[in-house]
Amino acid sequence: MVRLFRRTPTARGRRGIERQGRIIDERIGGALAAGRGRSRSDGGAGEALGDEGRAATTLVGRRVELAQILDAVDAGRSGPRAMLLLGEAGTGKTALLAAAARHGREVGSLVLSARGCAAEAEQPFAVLHQLLVPLLPKAGDLPGHQRQALEAAFGVVPATPGHDRKSLRVAVLNLLAGVSRHRPVLLIVDDVRHVDRDSLDVLGFAMRRLTTEAVTVLLAARGHTAPEVPDLPVLSLAPLSRREAARLLDAQPEPPAGRARIDLLEQAAGNPLAIIELCRAAREAPTGGGPPQTLRIQEMFADRSRALPAATQRLILYAAASPDQENLQTIMAAAGAGADLGMWAPAEDAGLIGISGGRVGFRHPLVRTAAYDGAPAHLRQRAHTDLAAVLGAEPERRAWHLAAARTGTDESVAAALEDTAELAGRRGGFFATARALERSAECSPDPRDRARRYAKAIRAVQNAGDPSWARELYGKVAALTRDPGPLGVAACGAGTALSLFGRQREAFEALTRHPPADGTTSLSLAAAAGAVAYQSGLPEMRRSLPGLLDRTERKDGDTPDADSSYAGLTEAGAADAVRAVVLAEADPVTHAPPLLRRLGRRRKPARPPTGLAETARLHAIAAIAWLADETDLCVTTFRQAYDLLRVHGSIGVGARSFVPMASALVDSGRWTEADELLEEAATLAAVHQWSHVQVDVAALRATLRGLRGRTGGEPPDDPVWTAVGLEENRATRAHLLRAAGTAAMAAGDLDEAFRHFRRLFDEDGVPAHYFLSPRSVVDLALVAQRTGRREEAAPVLAAVRDAVGDRPTSRMTLLLHHAAALAGAPRDAEHHFRLAAVNPAGDQWPVARAQARLHYAQWLRRKRRPLEARPLLSAALETFVRLGAEGLADEARGELRASGVAASPSRADPLSGLTAQQQQIVRLAARGLRNREIAEQLMLSPRTVSSHLYNVYPKLGVSSRHQLRDLFEDR
């Protein structure tokens, strides 16, 4: 629900609307016509590559840096500009310089480039010659002694005993200044650390004096400390974010999936070159197994590594063989090196490793790969055996090294790894648990044990939120056994994976195909099927859910399967909550409100449970609250669940709940928190290739941008909008249509907005998605009123009234009154407006409440009752300004002026500038909780709570808890 009045969209806004509308139309039309839709791959949508091929991929995640560099190149037309790029090898310095050179040529600059070389670092003026040799024909314009000094330095003429460096410096300065008077000059020097000192001396002299000429200088150097060059603005290239690293990986040919994908991203640590080369190595690995072909990677560091003493190379191998970078003492003991740290010195001097805090760290991610894969197989095996021998007191790490040293199966090693997985699971380390269980299965000689351990690994992978890996493991279980127990657990992981890939029909079939062995496994399958049914929006799936729940009832003598994904559901009523959410997903109108009330009446245990059982219970209650339109309870409960997950470092369990949570935050006016959650969800969706979540997040961001009244942003990239088949992902379709309609309304194109909102319902007005479509009924009614299409909206309003039943939720009651006031019978408009704008229940949804007041006030003003409209407009304006809904605030101000009131600026939301965690702390403090109580509730330390309050008080303009309470009285 966004702005009401019609205005002419800007040219850029109009282009964005048209493009976004075309994307939506083509995708929805194609999906519905074909009756199906598939992602181009099982992963997310990667960034399309341009004509530059591989070079373009290195610029993924460098948009901000590239913009700064190109700005410097453009600014060189009006004055000198200089910049120093710093970053480790492979971070994209050379690619950015190449992009700057291309841009410089495109805008008409003369581009002069050079690169330092270690072999020429001792040769005087080597780089200066590379850089300026194209300008030698211009040297004839210089005074004789300067020309002679320049030609002598370049070896064109013999050097004379009397020539001095000052003449050379001045000659270069005058040469560049003279050329720049006719054409801007761009000087680019890469690898500055290998530039000879004579060249640096002359270039530094010139840079310090080129204060008015159109000369831009771009330098690049390895590392993060500036070399000996004049003081320049520094642009440091940090590792790519997890999201951008995933995008770069997806841009490579045949990127790995599953565990290999996660391992590669972790090993690369955000280094673009490492991502590209490790992907290449994985792609070229022998099909029959064995280590990847890493000869290219080894050659990158060959010169430095071959020069090391044999003892140092041995130490580096032992360090590389340690997956968690064992402490220094362990590595040296395993290698038999004693306590002499001097053995590491050659490697430190070569820039290969660094020692700090009793640990060994590799300077570049590829150094570790080169050191390990470059060693003969028998030396790698010996390293793991020696490391296992000194780790007798640490069974977790010892088991890994024993497994790495084995060439076949070994039940003792498999059992040790399974025990290791149990320890990791109790700590909540789901990725570590999954890795250990998968390796345990690989070491298992008995196929039944192998299948059982793979199934347990799927459970951990499902908790970690990685669908590609779960699908891989499912294939292994299905090939090993027909036992319904492991197959049921595996099917749960496979179904969840297919759903996150956007393949809902396949997911539902996978979840309902295998007869489960016990009630808890059945419940895990039913819970996953309920989520699939909600995402798909397909009636036939929802009708099947009650039957699936009938299979979850435990029979006498049944014992929970320890390997079930919900083995702990009997704890603290978690199973009841999960059963309830499946019923609510099947029929929210009938089941969600009463089930939520029943769960709320349950007595809380004296000691609240923790772990996955409590996480499952909280997620279920929050989902039911979402379906029952209890938005505040939904947000609060999801927050509690996420806090538990973050303690365990695995928010991936919440993959399917991010979109409902973000939607609830948007609807309840918590937009800053929504921004943070959507950013986190976008990162996880890119890393783990949650296809439909990527699309949903993009759509919600576009919706939020429209609600804020911003029309300048471009719609999401085409691949993101078209990554899933919309006919079987009706929830995603609803999010996309709402986003497109909201963007059109923000730009003032109400005809376009009507077209999008109307497609949330079929020809007879029946909601396309049984839950999400009715929540946009006011949007449709609003644009129908403004475009003279009341009659076209009438069947939709009638169908929505039928869909929500005789006892709709408070939210749907308010929305239906609001819609009826806008597009219903004119004689009943005031009655419906009053019910929509006055009911206190509407305070949960401040945007909708403020819009109802705005629309009611507009109706009153048209009826020549401005005095009654003014308080409604003032209240609406305060809400819009507080939330940051700029377009709606402007509209409310205009209405106030028209009603005879000079609208004064309203105060913005004081919490909007705080992080989500700071907002939680402030809210609890305002309720009177002490620091220790807040810390216990949020699982923080009291010192952290105190620090946050100390920092936020000045931002809020308060100095005590009492003032915090006053701050919240009006909220």
Tab-separated table of C-alpha atoms in Angstrom, residues 116-268:
chain	number	residue	atom	x	y	z
A	116	GLY	CA	57.298	-3.278	-12.046
A	117	CYS	CA	59.351	-6.424	-12.507
A	118	ALA	CA	61.548	-8.084	-9.897
A	119	ALA	CA	64.156	-8.965	-12.528
A	120	GLU	CA	64.471	-5.297	-13.565
A	121	ALA	CA	64.180	-3.731	-10.120
A	122	GLU	CA	67.916	-2.945	-10.107
A	123	GLN	CA	68.009	-1.472	-13.614
A	124	PRO	CA	67.843	2.345	-13.520
A	125	PHE	CA	64.828	3.961	-15.200
A	126	ALA	CA	63.420	0.594	-16.403
A	127	VAL	CA	59.794	1.451	-15.528
A	128	LEU	CA	60.170	5.087	-16.592
A	129	HIS	CA	61.207	3.817	-20.014
A	130	GLN	CA	58.120	1.521	-20.227
A	131	LEU	CA	55.889	4.394	-19.226
A	132	LEU	CA	57.172	7.262	-21.346
A	133	VAL	CA	58.663	5.715	-24.467
A	134	PRO	CA	55.488	6.561	-26.473
A	135	LEU	CA	56.192	10.248	-25.683
A	136	LEU	CA	59.779	10.299	-26.955
A	137	PRO	CA	58.751	11.963	-30.257
A	138	LYS	CA	57.496	14.873	-28.134
A	139	ALA	CA	60.892	15.262	-26.485
A	140	GLY	CA	61.929	17.527	-29.344
A	141	ASP	CA	59.784	20.279	-27.802
A	142	LEU	CA	61.927	20.296	-24.638
A	143	PRO	CA	64.967	22.516	-24.073
A	144	GLY	CA	68.168	20.900	-25.324
A	145	HIS	CA	69.672	19.906	-21.965
A	146	GLN	CA	66.369	18.403	-20.795
A	147	ARG	CA	65.908	16.455	-24.030
A	148	GLN	CA	69.450	15.164	-23.789
A	149	ALA	CA	68.937	14.082	-20.155
A	150	LEU	CA	65.754	12.196	-21.094
A	151	GLU	CA	67.307	10.485	-24.128
A	152	ALA	CA	70.402	9.576	-22.126
A	153	ALA	CA	68.293	7.994	-19.370
A	154	PHE	CA	66.505	5.909	-22.009
A	155	GLY	CA	69.737	4.933	-23.754
A	156	VAL	CA	68.910	6.757	-26.984
A	157	VAL	CA	72.123	8.790	-26.780
A	158	PRO	CA	75.257	8.205	-24.705
A	159	ALA	CA	75.148	9.682	-21.233
A	160	THR	CA	77.509	12.630	-20.745
A	161	PRO	CA	79.590	12.955	-17.597
A	162	GLY	CA	78.036	16.271	-16.775
A	163	HIS	CA	74.332	15.349	-17.037
A	164	ASP	CA	72.427	15.549	-13.768
A	165	ARG	CA	69.209	14.041	-12.434
A	166	LYS	CA	67.593	17.390	-11.872
A	167	SER	CA	67.435	17.971	-15.621
A	168	LEU	CA	65.824	14.547	-16.069
A	169	ARG	CA	63.193	15.212	-13.413
A	170	VAL	CA	62.312	18.566	-14.929
A	171	ALA	CA	62.281	17.044	-18.412
A	172	VAL	CA	59.697	14.418	-17.407
A	173	LEU	CA	57.628	17.068	-15.609
A	174	ASN	CA	57.618	19.374	-18.646
A	175	LEU	CA	56.966	16.515	-21.052
A	176	LEU	CA	53.843	15.375	-19.186
A	177	ALA	CA	52.622	18.932	-18.672
A	178	GLY	CA	53.053	19.715	-22.363
A	179	VAL	CA	51.155	16.622	-23.532
A	180	SER	CA	48.335	17.175	-21.020
A	181	ARG	CA	47.630	20.640	-22.452
A	182	HIS	CA	46.296	18.950	-25.581
A	183	ARG	CA	44.914	15.711	-24.160
A	184	PRO	CA	44.304	14.303	-20.648
A	185	VAL	CA	46.960	11.827	-19.567
A	186	LEU	CA	46.425	8.692	-17.479
A	187	LEU	CA	49.559	7.137	-15.947
A	188	ILE	CA	49.169	3.562	-14.646
A	189	VAL	CA	51.919	1.707	-12.805
A	190	ASP	CA	51.294	-1.799	-11.450
A	191	ASP	CA	53.477	-3.714	-8.948
A	192	VAL	CA	55.047	-0.558	-7.519
A	193	ARG	CA	57.139	-2.558	-5.041
A	194	HIS	CA	59.186	-3.892	-7.972
A	195	VAL	CA	59.679	-0.498	-9.614
A	196	ASP	CA	63.311	0.612	-9.695
A	197	ARG	CA	64.226	3.446	-7.309
A	198	ASP	CA	65.349	5.801	-10.081
A	199	SER	CA	61.958	5.636	-11.797
A	200	LEU	CA	60.130	6.130	-8.493
A	201	ASP	CA	62.283	9.165	-7.726
A	202	VAL	CA	61.468	10.872	-11.042
A	203	LEU	CA	57.758	9.963	-10.952
A	204	GLY	CA	57.447	11.199	-7.386
A	205	PHE	CA	59.055	14.525	-8.347
A	206	ALA	CA	56.595	14.939	-11.232
A	207	MET	CA	53.489	13.916	-9.211
A	208	ARG	CA	54.249	16.425	-6.485
A	209	ARG	CA	54.357	19.270	-9.015
A	210	LEU	CA	51.568	18.399	-11.433
A	211	THR	CA	49.029	20.449	-9.484
A	212	THR	CA	47.009	21.985	-12.314
A	213	GLU	CA	47.628	19.772	-15.330
A	214	ALA	CA	45.130	17.126	-16.524
A	215	VAL	CA	47.225	14.175	-15.416
A	216	THR	CA	45.803	11.232	-13.456
A	217	VAL	CA	48.141	8.745	-11.768
A	218	LEU	CA	47.046	5.270	-10.653
A	219	LEU	CA	49.521	3.073	-8.802
A	220	ALA	CA	49.047	-0.442	-7.442
A	221	ALA	CA	51.094	-2.440	-4.966
A	222	ARG	CA	50.812	-5.770	-3.213
A	223	GLY	CA	50.096	-5.786	0.511
A	224	HIS	CA	48.399	-3.278	2.765
A	225	THR	CA	51.282	-0.970	3.638
A	226	ALA	CA	52.149	1.827	1.248
A	227	PRO	CA	55.510	1.564	-0.557
A	228	GLU	CA	57.934	4.467	-0.826
A	229	VAL	CA	55.860	6.753	-3.044
A	230	PRO	CA	54.529	10.275	-2.487
A	231	ASP	CA	51.534	10.564	-0.159
A	232	LEU	CA	48.517	9.480	-2.197
A	233	PRO	CA	44.902	8.635	-1.424
A	234	VAL	CA	44.881	4.885	-0.699
A	235	LEU	CA	42.197	2.460	-1.856
A	236	SER	CA	42.603	-0.874	-0.058
A	237	LEU	CA	41.036	-3.949	-1.631
A	238	ALA	CA	39.632	-6.160	1.082
A	239	PRO	CA	38.566	-9.769	0.468
A	240	LEU	CA	35.180	-10.150	-1.209
A	241	SER	CA	32.163	-10.491	1.019
A	242	ARG	CA	30.646	-13.967	1.255
A	243	ARG	CA	27.852	-12.908	-1.054
A	244	GLU	CA	30.143	-11.483	-3.710
A	245	ALA	CA	32.492	-14.449	-3.431
A	246	ALA	CA	29.550	-16.742	-4.130
A	247	ARG	CA	28.557	-14.623	-7.122
A	248	LEU	CA	32.076	-14.828	-8.514
A	249	LEU	CA	32.097	-18.590	-8.035
A	250	ASP	CA	28.768	-18.886	-9.855
A	251	ALA	CA	30.224	-16.863	-12.735
A	252	GLN	CA	32.875	-19.540	-13.380
A	253	PRO	CA	32.363	-22.398	-15.839
A	254	GLU	CA	30.934	-25.460	-14.075
A	255	PRO	CA	31.229	-24.234	-10.475
A	256	PRO	CA	31.185	-26.960	-7.808
A	257	ALA	CA	28.136	-27.562	-5.652
A	258	GLY	CA	27.412	-29.021	-2.247
A	259	ARG	CA	30.221	-29.546	0.206
A	260	ALA	CA	32.859	-28.792	-2.445
A	261	ARG	CA	31.310	-25.364	-2.935
A	262	ILE	CA	31.346	-24.510	0.764
A	263	ASP	CA	34.881	-25.829	1.188
A	264	LEU	CA	36.099	-23.809	-1.784
A	265	LEU	CA	34.544	-20.593	-0.507
A	266	GLU	CA	36.034	-21.124	2.941
A	267	GLN	CA	39.460	-21.971	1.558
A	268	ALA	CA	39.489	-19.002	-0.836
